Amino acid sequence: MRLDHLDTLWFQVAGTICNLRCVHCFISCAPDNDSFEFLSLAEVEDWLRRSEKWGVKEYYFTGGEPFMHPDLPAMLERTLERGPASVLTNGTLLPARALKPIARTARAARYSLEMRVSLDGPSPGTNDPIRGDGTFDRAMDGVRKLLEEGFLPIVTATQVWAPERDEEVRQAFVARLRALGYENPRLKILPSLRIGREADRARPYTDEERVTKAMMEAYDESQLLCASSRVVTNRGIYACPILIETPAARMGSTLEEASRPVRLDESACYTCWLHGAICSNYGGIGQDVS
């Protein structure tokens, strides 16, 4: 897969450090997983400058948990001077000292700032076995805080239930969010990625679940994230945020090195082939609900 245009640059800003230890995490993030470390404010500013000549149109901040980084407000302020940004958070750590300056920046910025909150079910009974006791209520409180600051967060949920329950779960999500005061909630359902902890929780990919040359014939390559994105980490640039624990996915130390083609021979590539750019705000199983 060649890099058509570098439209999107991701920052693994919190590395693999997270306040939660979700049992389906595809890169095994946890409070004690420092295999990838924080990016510094200076590093993010440098990559923002480098991205300008590549015509990057959008920026994503992920981890780990981005709100664990003390410099997240300053990073977003610098980023929104150049283009729209999105923050992927579990919603359980939204302190006022970070959220309020971020909201002020977003209101004054020329470009938009999206917030994505991860939940894995419309109730504690579905979510908490995946994310930990009490995480549903804490994340819903995070959604409430975002609404109060003027954001319309995208709630994302990994499909940890049987597919035939999709409509039931969707309706339950909408009801929960509307009860919170979110009149027209935005919901995105993600397929599970059977790597990392999810391979142990559910099952790993089978040998047949691989992308082949025949599968790429007449395929719209623009649906794949690696056709238009790269991920900056403290250990170099990777093909996509799903594969940062895969050594073969490391593309180099510069955007020039990372512009070479990517091989779609990792098992997780099969899920992206099925569903498109699931990590972006626009790909996945579900659509925004209004």
Coordinates of N, CA, C and O in Angstrom, one line a residue, residues 11 14 18 25-26 30 42 50 54 78 84 118 148 161 204 208 210-211 234 237 250 270 275 280 285 289:
F11 N -0.4 11.3 16.8 CA 0.6 11.4 17.8 C 0.3 10.4 18.9 O -0.8 10.5 19.5
A14 N 0.7 9.7 24.6 CA 0.9 9.1 25.9 C 1.5 7.7 25.8 O 1.5 7.0 26.8
C18 N -1.5 4.2 30.3 CA -2.9 4.4 30.5 C -3.3 4.2 31.9 O -2.7 3.3 32.6
C25 N -7.6 -4.5 25.0 CA -6.7 -3.5 24.4 C -5.8 -4.2 23.4 O -5.0 -5.1 23.7
F26 N -5.7 -3.7 22.1 CA -4.9 -4.3 21.1 C -3.5 -3.9 21.2 O -2.6 -4.6 20.5
A30 N -1.5 0.1 29.7 CA -1.7 -0.1 31.2 C -0.9 0.9 31.9 O 0.0 1.6 31.4
A42 N 7.9 19.7 23.0 CA 8.9 20.1 22.0 C 8.9 19.2 20.8 O 9.0 19.6 19.6
R50 N 7.3 20.0 10.8 CA 7.7 19.1 9.7 C 6.5 18.7 8.9 O 6.6 18.5 7.7
W54 N 4.2 18.6 4.1 CA 3.5 17.4 3.5 C 2.1 17.6 3.3 O 1.4 16.7 2.8
R78 N -1.2 24.5 20.0 CA -0.3 24.6 18.9 C -0.9 23.9 17.6 O -0.7 24.4 16.5
P84 N -7.5 20.9 12.0 CA -8.4 20.2 13.0 C -7.7 19.1 13.7 O -6.7 18.5 13.2
S118 N -14.2 6.5 24.7 CA -14.4 5.0 24.5 C -15.2 4.4 25.7 O -14.9 4.6 26.8
E148 N -20.8 19.9 28.9 CA -20.9 21.2 29.6 C -19.9 22.2 29.0 O -20.1 23.4 29.1
W161 N -20.1 -7.6 22.0 CA -21.3 -8.3 22.1 C -21.6 -9.1 20.8 O -20.9 -8.9 19.8
P204 N -7.4 -15.3 18.7 CA -6.6 -14.7 17.7 C -7.1 -14.8 16.3 O -8.1 -15.5 16.1
E208 N -6.5 -18.0 7.8 CA -7.3 -17.5 6.6 C -7.6 -16.0 6.7 O -8.0 -15.5 5.7
R210 N -6.4 -13.1 6.4 CA -5.2 -12.3 5.9 C -5.6 -11.7 4.6 O -6.4 -12.2 3.9
V211 N -5.0 -10.5 4.4 CA -5.3 -9.8 3.1 C -4.4 -10.5 2.0 O -3.2 -10.7 2.2
N234 N 7.5 7.9 20.3 CA 8.8 8.2 20.8 C 9.9 7.2 20.3 O 11.1 7.5 20.6
I237 N 8.4 6.3 13.6 CA 7.1 6.5 12.9 C 6.6 5.1 12.5 O 7.4 4.3 11.9
R250 N 7.3 -0.5 11.9 CA 8.0 0.8 12.1 C 8.6 1.2 10.7 O 9.3 0.4 10.0
Y270 N -6.5 -7.4 8.1 CA -7.7 -8.0 7.6 C -8.9 -7.3 8.1 O -9.9 -7.0 7.3
H275 N -13.5 -3.3 7.1 CA -14.3 -2.2 7.6 C -13.8 -0.8 7.3 O -14.4 0.2 7.6
S280 N -10.1 6.2 12.3 CA -10.5 7.5 12.1 C -11.8 7.8 12.6 O -12.5 6.9 13.1
I285 N -18.0 0.1 12.0 CA -19.3 -0.6 11.7 C -20.4 0.4 11.8 O -21.3 0.4 11.0
V289 N -25.1 8.9 15.1 CA -26.5 8.8 15.4 C -27.0 10.2 15.6 O -26.4 11.0 16.4

